[in-house]
CSV table of C-alpha atoms and ligand atoms in Angstrom, one decimal:
chain,number,residue,atom,x,y,z
R,1,MET,CA,-0.1,278.7,113.5
R,2,ALA,CA,2.1,279.9,116.2
R,3,ARG,CA,3.2,282.8,118.3
R,4,ILE,CA,6.2,284.6,116.9
R,5,GLU,CA,8.6,286.7,119.1
R,6,LEU,CA,11.5,288.8,118.3
R,7,CYS,CA,13.5,289.6,121.5
R,8,ASN,CA,16.1,292.4,121.3
R,9,ILE,CA,17.0,291.7,117.7
R,10,THR,CA,19.9,293.7,116.3
R,11,LYS,CA,21.1,293.2,112.7
R,12,LYS,CA,23.9,295.1,111.1
R,13,PHE,CA,25.1,295.0,107.4
R,14,LYS,CA,28.6,296.4,107.9
R,15,LYS,CA,28.1,299.9,109.0
R,16,VAL,CA,24.3,300.0,108.4
R,17,THR,CA,22.2,299.0,111.4
R,18,ALA,CA,19.2,297.6,109.7
R,19,LEU,CA,17.5,296.5,112.9
R,20,ASP,CA,18.2,298.2,116.2
R,21,ASN,CA,17.0,296.3,119.3
R,22,ILE,CA,13.6,295.2,117.9
R,23,ASN,CA,11.0,293.6,120.2
R,24,ILE,CA,7.8,292.2,118.7
R,25,ASP,CA,5.4,289.7,120.2
R,26,VAL,CA,2.9,288.4,117.5
R,27,LYS,CA,0.1,286.4,119.0
R,28,ASP,CA,-1.1,283.1,117.6
R,29,LYS,CA,-3.4,283.7,114.6
R,30,GLU,CA,-2.8,287.4,114.7
R,31,PHE,CA,-2.7,289.5,111.5
R,32,PHE,CA,0.3,291.7,112.3
R,33,VAL,CA,1.4,294.5,110.0
R,34,LEU,CA,4.9,295.9,109.7
R,35,PHE,CA,4.5,299.5,108.2
R,36,GLY,CA,7.1,302.1,107.4
R,37,PRO,CA,9.0,303.8,104.6
R,38,ALA,CA,11.5,302.2,102.3
R,39,GLY,CA,14.8,301.2,104.1
R,40,ALA,CA,13.1,301.0,107.5
R,41,GLY,CA,14.1,297.4,108.0
R,42,LYS,CA,10.7,295.5,107.3
R,43,THR,CA,12.1,293.0,104.9
R,44,THR,CA,15.1,292.3,107.2
R,45,ILE,CA,12.6,291.5,110.0
R,46,LEU,CA,10.7,289.0,107.8
R,47,LYS,CA,14.0,287.4,106.6
R,48,THR,CA,15.2,287.2,110.2
R,49,ILE,CA,12.0,285.3,111.2
R,50,ALA,CA,12.3,283.0,108.1
R,51,GLY,CA,16.0,282.3,109.0
R,52,ILE,CA,17.3,283.8,105.8
R,53,GLU,CA,19.2,286.5,107.8
R,54,PHE,CA,20.9,285.9,111.1
R,55,PRO,CA,20.6,288.5,113.9
R,56,ASP,CA,23.8,289.7,115.4
R,57,GLU,CA,22.0,290.0,118.8
R,58,GLY,CA,18.8,288.8,120.2
R,59,HIS,CA,16.5,285.7,119.9
R,60,VAL,CA,13.8,284.7,117.4
R,61,LYS,CA,11.1,282.4,119.0
R,62,ILE,CA,8.4,280.3,117.4
R,63,ASP,CA,5.8,279.2,120.0
R,64,GLY,CA,8.3,280.0,122.8
R,65,LYS,CA,11.3,278.0,121.3
R,66,ILE,CA,14.4,279.8,120.3
R,67,VAL,CA,14.9,279.1,116.6
R,68,ASN,CA,18.1,281.1,115.9
R,69,LEU,CA,19.9,277.8,115.1
R,70,VAL,CA,17.0,276.1,113.2
R,71,GLU,CA,17.5,276.2,109.5
R,72,PRO,CA,14.9,278.0,107.3
R,73,ALA,CA,13.3,274.9,105.8
R,74,LYS,CA,12.6,273.5,109.3
R,75,ARG,CA,11.0,276.7,110.7
R,76,ASN,CA,7.9,275.9,108.6
R,77,VAL,CA,7.3,279.5,107.5
R,78,SER,CA,5.8,280.5,104.2
R,79,MET,CA,7.1,283.7,102.7
R,80,VAL,CA,6.1,285.7,99.7
R,81,PHE,CA,9.0,287.9,98.6
R,82,GLU,CA,8.8,291.5,97.4
R,83,ASN,CA,10.5,290.5,94.2
R,84,TYR,CA,8.2,287.4,93.7
R,85,ALA,CA,11.2,284.9,93.4
R,86,LEU,CA,9.3,282.6,91.1
R,87,TYR,CA,11.1,279.6,89.4
R,88,PRO,CA,11.5,281.0,85.9
R,89,HIS,CA,11.7,277.6,84.1
R,90,ILE,CA,8.5,276.0,85.4
R,91,SER,CA,4.8,276.7,84.8
R,92,VAL,CA,2.5,278.8,87.1
R,93,PHE,CA,0.9,275.5,88.3
R,94,ASP,CA,4.3,274.0,89.2
R,95,ASN,CA,5.4,277.3,90.9
R,96,ILE,CA,2.4,277.2,93.1
R,97,ALA,CA,2.6,273.5,93.7
R,98,SER,CA,6.4,273.7,94.6
R,99,PRO,CA,6.0,274.1,98.4
R,100,MET,CA,3.8,271.0,98.5
R,101,ARG,CA,6.4,268.9,96.6
R,102,SER,CA,9.3,269.8,98.8
R,103,PRO,CA,10.7,266.8,100.7
R,104,LEU,CA,9.8,268.2,104.1
R,105,TYR,CA,6.2,269.2,103.5
R,106,LYS,CA,5.3,266.7,100.7
R,107,LYS,CA,1.6,266.1,99.7
R,108,ASP,CA,0.1,263.6,97.3
R,109,GLU,CA,-0.4,264.9,93.8
R,110,GLU,CA,-4.2,264.8,94.1
R,111,THR,CA,-4.1,267.2,97.1
R,112,VAL,CA,-1.5,269.2,95.3
R,113,LYS,CA,-3.9,269.8,92.3
R,114,LYS,CA,-6.9,270.6,94.5
R,115,GLU,CA,-4.9,273.1,96.6
R,116,VAL,CA,-3.2,274.8,93.6
R,117,TYR,CA,-6.6,275.3,91.9
R,118,ARG,CA,-8.2,276.5,95.2
R,119,VAL,CA,-5.7,279.3,95.7
R,120,ALA,CA,-5.4,280.0,92.0
R,121,SER,CA,-9.1,280.7,91.7
R,122,MET,CA,-8.9,282.9,94.9
R,123,MET,CA,-6.1,284.8,93.2
R,124,LYS,CA,-7.9,284.9,89.8
R,125,ILE,CA,-5.0,283.2,88.0
R,126,ASP,CA,-6.6,279.9,87.3
R,127,HIS,CA,-6.6,280.6,83.6
R,128,LEU,CA,-2.8,281.1,83.5
R,129,MET,CA,-1.7,277.7,84.9
R,130,GLU,CA,0.4,276.6,81.9
R,131,ARG,CA,2.3,279.8,81.4
R,132,LEU,CA,5.9,280.5,82.4
R,133,PRO,CA,6.5,283.4,84.8
R,134,SER,CA,8.2,285.4,81.9
R,135,GLN,CA,4.8,285.3,80.1
R,136,LEU,CA,3.0,287.1,82.9
R,137,SER,CA,2.5,290.7,83.9
R,138,ASN,CA,4.1,291.9,87.1
R,139,GLY,CA,0.7,291.9,88.8
R,140,GLN,CA,0.0,288.3,87.7
R,141,ARG,CA,3.4,287.3,88.9
R,142,GLN,CA,2.7,288.8,92.3
R,143,ARG,CA,-0.5,286.9,92.5
R,144,VAL,CA,1.3,283.7,91.7
R,145,ALA,CA,3.8,284.4,94.4
R,146,LEU,CA,1.0,285.1,96.9
R,147,GLY,CA,-0.7,281.9,95.8
R,148,ARG,CA,2.4,279.8,96.3
R,149,CYS,CA,2.6,281.3,99.8
R,150,LEU,CA,-0.9,280.4,100.6
R,151,VAL,CA,-1.0,276.7,99.6
R,152,ARG,CA,0.7,275.7,102.7
R,153,GLU,CA,-0.3,275.4,106.4
R,154,PRO,CA,2.8,276.9,108.0
R,155,ASN,CA,3.5,278.3,111.4
R,156,VAL,CA,3.3,281.8,110.0
R,157,PHE,CA,2.8,283.5,106.7
R,158,LEU,CA,5.4,286.2,106.0
R,159,MET,CA,4.2,288.5,103.3
R,160,ASP,CA,6.5,291.2,101.9
R,161,GLU,CA,4.5,293.9,100.2
R,162,PRO,CA,2.5,291.1,98.4
R,163,ILE,CA,0.2,293.4,96.4
R,164,ALA,CA,2.4,296.6,96.0
R,165,HIS,CA,3.0,295.9,92.3
R,166,LEU,CA,-0.6,295.4,91.3
R,167,ASP,CA,-2.5,298.3,89.6
R,168,ALA,CA,-4.8,300.4,91.8
R,169,LYS,CA,-8.0,298.6,91.0
R,170,MET,CA,-6.5,295.1,91.5
R,171,ARG,CA,-4.7,296.2,94.7
R,172,HIS,CA,-8.0,297.4,96.1
R,173,PHE,CA,-9.7,294.2,95.1
R,174,MET,CA,-6.9,292.1,96.6
R,175,ARG,CA,-6.9,294.2,99.8
R,176,SER,CA,-10.5,293.3,100.4
R,177,GLU,CA,-9.9,289.7,99.3
R,178,LEU,CA,-7.1,289.4,101.9
R,179,LYS,CA,-9.3,291.0,104.5
R,180,GLU,CA,-12.0,288.5,103.7
R,181,MET,CA,-9.5,285.6,103.7
R,182,GLN,CA,-7.9,286.7,107.0
R,183,SER,CA,-10.7,285.2,109.0
R,184,SER,CA,-10.4,281.8,107.3
R,185,PHE,CA,-6.5,281.8,107.3
R,186,ASN,CA,-6.5,280.8,111.0
R,187,THR,CA,-2.8,281.3,110.7
R,188,THR,CA,-0.4,283.9,112.2
R,189,THR,CA,0.4,286.4,109.4
R,190,ILE,CA,3.1,289.0,109.4
R,191,TYR,CA,2.4,291.4,106.6
R,192,VAL,CA,4.7,294.2,105.3
R,193,THR,CA,3.5,297.3,103.6
R,194,HIS,CA,4.4,300.9,103.0
R,195,ASP,CA,0.7,301.7,102.2
R,196,TYR,CA,-1.1,303.2,105.2
R,197,MET,CA,-4.6,302.1,104.0
R,198,GLU,CA,-3.4,298.5,103.7
R,199,ALA,CA,-1.8,298.7,107.1
R,200,MET,CA,-5.0,300.1,108.7
R,201,SER,CA,-7.5,297.9,107.0
R,202,LEU,CA,-5.8,294.6,107.4
R,203,GLY,CA,-3.8,294.7,110.6
R,204,ASP,CA,-5.1,293.5,114.0
R,205,ARG,CA,-2.1,295.4,115.2
R,206,ILE,CA,0.5,297.5,113.3
R,207,ALA,CA,4.1,298.1,114.2
R,208,ILE,CA,5.4,301.3,112.7
R,209,ILE,CA,9.1,300.8,111.8
R,210,ASN,CA,11.6,303.6,111.0
R,211,GLU,CA,15.4,303.4,110.6
R,212,GLY,CA,15.5,299.9,112.2
R,213,LYS,CA,13.5,300.9,115.3
R,214,ILE,CA,9.9,300.5,116.3
R,215,GLU,CA,8.1,303.9,116.6
R,216,GLN,CA,4.9,302.4,117.9
R,217,ILE,CA,2.8,299.2,118.1
R,218,GLY,CA,-0.9,299.4,118.3
R,219,SER,CA,-4.3,298.8,116.7
R,220,SER,CA,-5.2,301.0,113.7
R,221,ASP,CA,-7.3,303.2,116.0
R,222,GLU,CA,-4.5,303.6,118.5
R,223,VAL,CA,-1.9,304.6,115.9
R,224,TYR,CA,-4.2,306.8,113.9
R,225,TYR,CA,-5.8,308.7,116.9
R,226,THR,CA,-3.0,308.6,119.3
R,227,PRO,CA,0.2,308.4,117.3
R,228,ALA,CA,3.3,308.1,119.5
R,229,ASN,CA,5.0,311.0,117.8
R,230,GLU,CA,4.8,313.3,114.8
R,231,PHE,CA,6.6,310.8,112.5
R,232,VAL,CA,3.8,308.3,113.0
R,233,ALA,CA,1.1,310.9,112.7
R,234,LYS,CA,2.5,312.0,109.3
R,235,LEU,CA,2.7,308.5,107.9
R,236,LEU,CA,-1.0,307.8,108.5
R,237,GLY,CA,-3.5,309.6,106.5
R,238,GLU,CA,-3.8,311.5,103.1
R,239,PRO,CA,-3.3,314.3,102.7
R,240,GLU,CA,-0.5,314.4,105.4
R,241,ILE,CA,-1.6,315.7,108.8
R,242,ASN,CA,-1.0,319.5,109.4
R,243,ILE,CA,1.6,320.0,112.1
R,244,PHE,CA,2.8,323.4,113.1
R,245,PRO,CA,4.1,325.3,116.2
R,246,ALA,CA,1.7,326.9,118.6
R,247,GLU,CA,2.1,328.8,121.8
R,248,LEU,CA,0.1,328.6,125.0
R,249,GLU,CA,-1.3,331.7,126.5
R,250,MET,CA,-3.6,332.6,129.4
R,251,ASP,CA,-6.4,334.9,129.0
R,252,GLY,CA,-9.1,335.9,131.6
R,253,ARG,CA,-11.0,332.7,130.9
R,254,GLY,CA,-8.2,330.1,130.9
R,255,LEU,CA,-5.5,328.5,128.8
R,256,LYS,CA,-5.6,329.2,125.1
R,257,VAL,CA,-3.3,328.7,122.1
R,258,ARG,CA,-2.0,331.1,119.6
R,259,MET,CA,-1.4,329.6,116.2
R,260,LEU,CA,0.1,330.7,112.9
R,261,GLY,CA,1.0,334.2,114.1
R,262,GLN,CA,-2.6,335.2,114.5
R,263,GLU,CA,-4.0,337.8,116.8
R,264,ASN,CA,-6.9,335.8,118.2
R,265,LEU,CA,-6.4,333.1,120.8
R,266,ILE,CA,-8.1,329.7,120.2
R,267,ASP,CA,-10.0,327.8,122.8
R,268,ILE,CA,-8.8,324.3,123.8
R,269,CYS,CA,-10.7,321.6,125.6
R,270,ASP,CA,-10.5,321.5,129.4
R,271,ASP,CA,-9.0,318.0,129.6
R,272,VAL,CA,-6.3,319.0,127.1
R,273,ALA,CA,-5.6,322.3,128.9
R,274,LYS,CA,-5.1,320.5,132.2
R,275,VAL,CA,-2.4,318.4,130.8
R,276,LEU,CA,-0.7,321.1,128.9
R,277,ASN,CA,-0.8,323.4,132.0
R,278,LYS,CA,1.1,320.8,133.9
R,279,LYS,CA,3.7,320.4,131.3
R,280,GLY,CA,4.7,324.1,131.6
R,281,SER,CA,6.0,326.4,128.9
R,282,GLY,CA,8.0,324.1,126.6
R,283,LYS,CA,7.7,324.3,122.8
R,284,LEU,CA,4.4,322.9,121.5
R,285,ASP,CA,3.3,321.6,118.2
R,286,VAL,CA,-0.4,321.2,117.1
R,287,GLY,CA,-1.5,318.4,114.7
R,288,ILE,CA,-4.8,318.7,112.8
R,289,ARG,CA,-6.0,316.4,110.0
R,290,GLY,CA,-7.3,317.9,106.8
R,291,ASN,CA,-10.9,316.7,107.5
R,292,ASP,CA,-10.9,318.6,110.8
R,293,VAL,CA,-10.6,322.1,109.2
R,294,LYS,CA,-13.6,324.1,108.2
R,295,PHE,CA,-13.3,326.9,105.7
R,296,SER,CA,-15.5,329.9,104.5
R,297,PHE,CA,-15.0,332.9,102.3
R,298,GLU,CA,-16.3,335.1,105.1
R,299,LYS,CA,-15.2,335.4,108.7
R,300,ILE,CA,-18.0,333.7,110.6
R,301,ASP,CA,-16.6,334.1,114.2
R,302,ASP,CA,-13.4,334.8,116.1
R,303,ASN,CA,-12.1,331.3,115.8
R,304,TYR,CA,-11.7,331.7,112.0
R,305,LEU,CA,-8.1,332.5,110.9
R,306,LYS,CA,-7.5,334.4,107.7
R,307,GLY,CA,-5.3,332.9,105.0
R,308,THR,CA,-5.0,332.8,101.2
R,309,VAL,CA,-5.8,330.0,98.8
R,310,TYR,CA,-2.5,328.4,97.8
R,311,ILE,CA,-3.5,325.4,95.7
R,312,VAL,CA,-6.7,323.5,94.8
R,313,GLU,CA,-6.3,319.9,93.8
R,314,PRO,CA,-9.4,318.0,92.7
R,315,ILE,CA,-8.7,314.2,93.2
R,316,GLY,CA,-12.0,312.6,92.2
R,317,ASN,CA,-14.1,312.2,95.2
R,318,LYS,CA,-12.7,315.2,97.1
R,319,THR,CA,-10.5,318.2,96.6
R,320,VAL,CA,-7.4,319.0,98.6
R,321,LEU,CA,-7.3,322.7,99.3
R,322,THR,CA,-4.1,324.1,100.6
R,323,VAL,CA,-4.3,327.4,102.4
R,324,SER,CA,-1.3,329.6,103.2
R,325,ILE,CA,-1.4,331.3,106.7
R,326,ASN,CA,1.7,333.1,107.9
R,327,LYS,CA,3.9,331.1,105.5
R,328,GLN,CA,2.5,327.8,106.9
R,329,LEU,CA,0.7,325.6,104.4
R,330,ILE,CA,-2.5,324.0,105.8
R,331,ARG,CA,-4.1,321.0,103.8
R,332,ILE,CA,-7.9,320.8,104.0
R,333,ILE,CA,-10.3,318.2,102.6
R,334,ALA,CA,-13.0,320.1,100.7
R,335,PRO,CA,-15.9,318.7,98.5
R,336,ASN,CA,-15.1,317.6,95.0
R,337,ASP,CA,-16.8,320.5,93.4
R,338,PHE,CA,-14.9,323.1,95.5
R,339,ARG,CA,-13.3,325.8,93.4
R,340,ALA,CA,-11.5,329.0,94.3
R,341,GLU,CA,-9.1,331.5,92.7
R,342,MET,CA,-5.4,331.2,93.7
R,343,ASP,CA,-4.3,333.8,96.2
R,344,SER,CA,-7.9,334.7,97.1
R,345,SER,CA,-8.8,335.2,100.8
R,346,ILE,CA,-10.2,332.4,102.8
R,347,TYR,CA,-11.0,331.8,106.5
R,348,ILE,CA,-10.3,328.6,108.2
R,349,LYS,CA,-11.3,327.1,111.5
R,350,PHE,CA,-9.7,324.1,113.2
R,351,ASN,CA,-11.8,321.6,115.0
R,352,MET,CA,-9.9,321.7,118.3
R,353,ASP,CA,-11.8,318.7,119.6
R,354,ASN,CA,-9.8,316.6,117.2
R,355,ALA,CA,-6.5,318.4,117.5
R,356,MET,CA,-3.4,316.5,118.8
R,357,PHE,CA,-0.7,318.1,120.8
R,358,PHE,CA,3.0,317.2,120.5
R,359,ASN,CA,6.1,318.2,122.4
R,360,GLY,CA,7.8,320.7,120.1
R,361,GLU,CA,11.3,319.6,121.1
R,362,ASP,CA,11.3,315.9,120.8
R,363,LYS,CA,8.0,315.6,118.7
R,364,THR,CA,6.4,313.0,121.0
R,365,PHE,CA,2.7,312.9,121.5
R,366,ILE,CA,1.3,314.6,124.6
R,367,ILE,CA,-2.5,314.6,124.5
R,368,ARG,CA,-5.7,314.9,122.6
R,369,HIS,CA,-9.2,315.6,123.7
R,370,ASN,CA,-11.1,312.6,125.0
R,371,GLN,CA,-8.1,310.4,124.3
R,372,ASP,CA,-9.3,307.4,126.4
R,373,HIS,CA,-12.2,307.0,124.0
R,374,TYR,CA,-9.8,306.1,121.1
R,375,LEU,CA,-7.7,303.8,123.2
R,376,ARG,CA,-10.6,301.6,124.3
R,377,ARG,CA,-12.2,301.0,121.0
U,401,ADP,P1,12.6,297.8,104.0
U,401,ADP,O1,12.2,296.4,103.6
U,401,ADP,O2,11.9,298.4,105.1
U,401,ADP,O3,12.6,298.7,102.8
U,401,ADP,P2,15.2,296.6,104.4
U,401,ADP,O4,14.9,295.6,105.5
U,401,ADP,O5,15.3,296.0,103.0
U,401,ADP,O6,14.1,297.8,104.4
U,401,ADP,O7,16.5,297.3,104.6
U,401,ADP,C1,16.9,297.9,105.8
U,401,ADP,C2,18.3,298.5,105.7
U,401,ADP,O8,19.2,297.5,105.6
U,401,ADP,C3,18.5,299.4,104.5
U,401,ADP,O9,19.3,300.5,104.8
U,401,ADP,C4,19.2,298.5,103.4
U,401,ADP,O10,19.9,299.2,102.5
U,401,ADP,C5,20.0,297.6,104.4
U,401,ADP,N1,20.2,296.3,103.8
U,401,ADP,C6,19.2,295.3,103.7
U,401,ADP,N2,19.7,294.2,103.2
U,401,ADP,C7,21.1,294.4,103.0
U,401,ADP,C8,22.2,293.6,102.6
U,401,ADP,N3,21.9,292.3,102.2
U,401,ADP,N4,23.4,294.1,102.5
U,401,ADP,C9,23.6,295.4,102.9
U,401,ADP,N5,22.6,296.2,103.4
U,401,ADP,C10,21.3,295.7,103.5
U,402,MG,MG1,11.4,295.8,101.9
C-alpha cells in the first residue's frame, strides 16, 4: 500500500501527445478510477506508474519518493493488462502463481498454492487450474489475469479494464465482487475503465481523462451532479444527457430561460438566476438528464413544451423516448410499457431544479440549483 503521485507528467509518442501535463495524487488505500474514451491516455498513465513507459517530463512518486529511475520489477506494482498478457505455455495455476515465484517476491510453495486457490475461487476459475490459456474463453482469461494481479501484496494494484471483456452478466457479477473485495484489499488501487457505471460504482474518486488531459477529478457524486464541463456530463449517464442552447430573458417577475425556440419562458431557481444574472448575456447551454423530463399527451400547464415523438426504444426495465422539439432531440426515460406513435404530438416539461447550466462558448459548468448539497455528500 502506498500513495501514488504523478507530477506534471507529459508523454509523447513521436507527434502524438499521449499525456499532457498530468497531475494526480492517489491516497494510500484509495480506489482511484481513470475513466475516459479510447485513446484518452489511460493505459499510458498506468504504464508510466508501472515503469514500462518513461515520461518525457515530470515525476512519478511512490510514497513520496521519485521512482522515475527505479526499474519496473523494483517498484512493487501489480498490473493486470488490457490484453491479459498471460504466459501461453504454462497452466492457469502457474500463471496465477508466477508473481509469487519471481526472484524478488518469492514465496514458499505451500503459500503459493494457498494463495492461488484463494484468488481462483474468488474469480470462480478454480475448476480451470490445469488448462492452458489457449483453452480458455476471453472472459476466463481475463479472470486469470485479474487473479494473477491479486495474489500479491504490492504497493499498488494497476488494473487496465480488467473486466471489459466479460459478458454482461459476468461483468455485473465481477463489478459487485470487486466492490466487495475493495474493502478487504487494503491496497491502493488504480482502475481503468471506459464504462461509467463501473467508474461510479467502484471509485472513491474518479479522474476523467480526455486527449491526454484531466477534465475533472472528484467523487462519483461530484462528477455526476457537478460535471466540470459538457464533455464530462455527456460521458456519465445513459441515455446521454440532453444539452442544448438557451437564452436568458427578463419578464416582469424575474430572470427566465427561453429554450428550444418556444414562446413560453421557463422559470429558473433563484440561486441559479442570481449567478446567471451576474454572468451577463453570454451564450448559455442547459443540460437536463433523461430522468428529469416529464411528458404528457396533453398540455398540463405553461411549462410544458410541445414536441413530436421521434423514436421509442424499449430497453427492458425502461423505455428511452426521444422527442423532437424545434429540430433538437430530447431523450427521456419513460416506463417500460410506454408506447406512442411516431410523429404524434407530445408535451414535455423539464425539472429545472435538476438542470445544469453551462457556458455556451467554452462549455464549462456554471451552476445548478442547490449545488453545495451535491458537493458535500
Ligand atoms: P487509452 O488506454 O485511454 O485508450 P492509450 O494510453 O492506450 O489510451 O493511448 C493514448 C494515445 O497514445 C493514443 O493516441 C495512442 O494511439 C497513443 N499511443 C499509446 N501507446 C503508443 C505507442 N507505444 N506508440 C505510439 N502511440 C501510442
Ligand atoms: Mg487502454
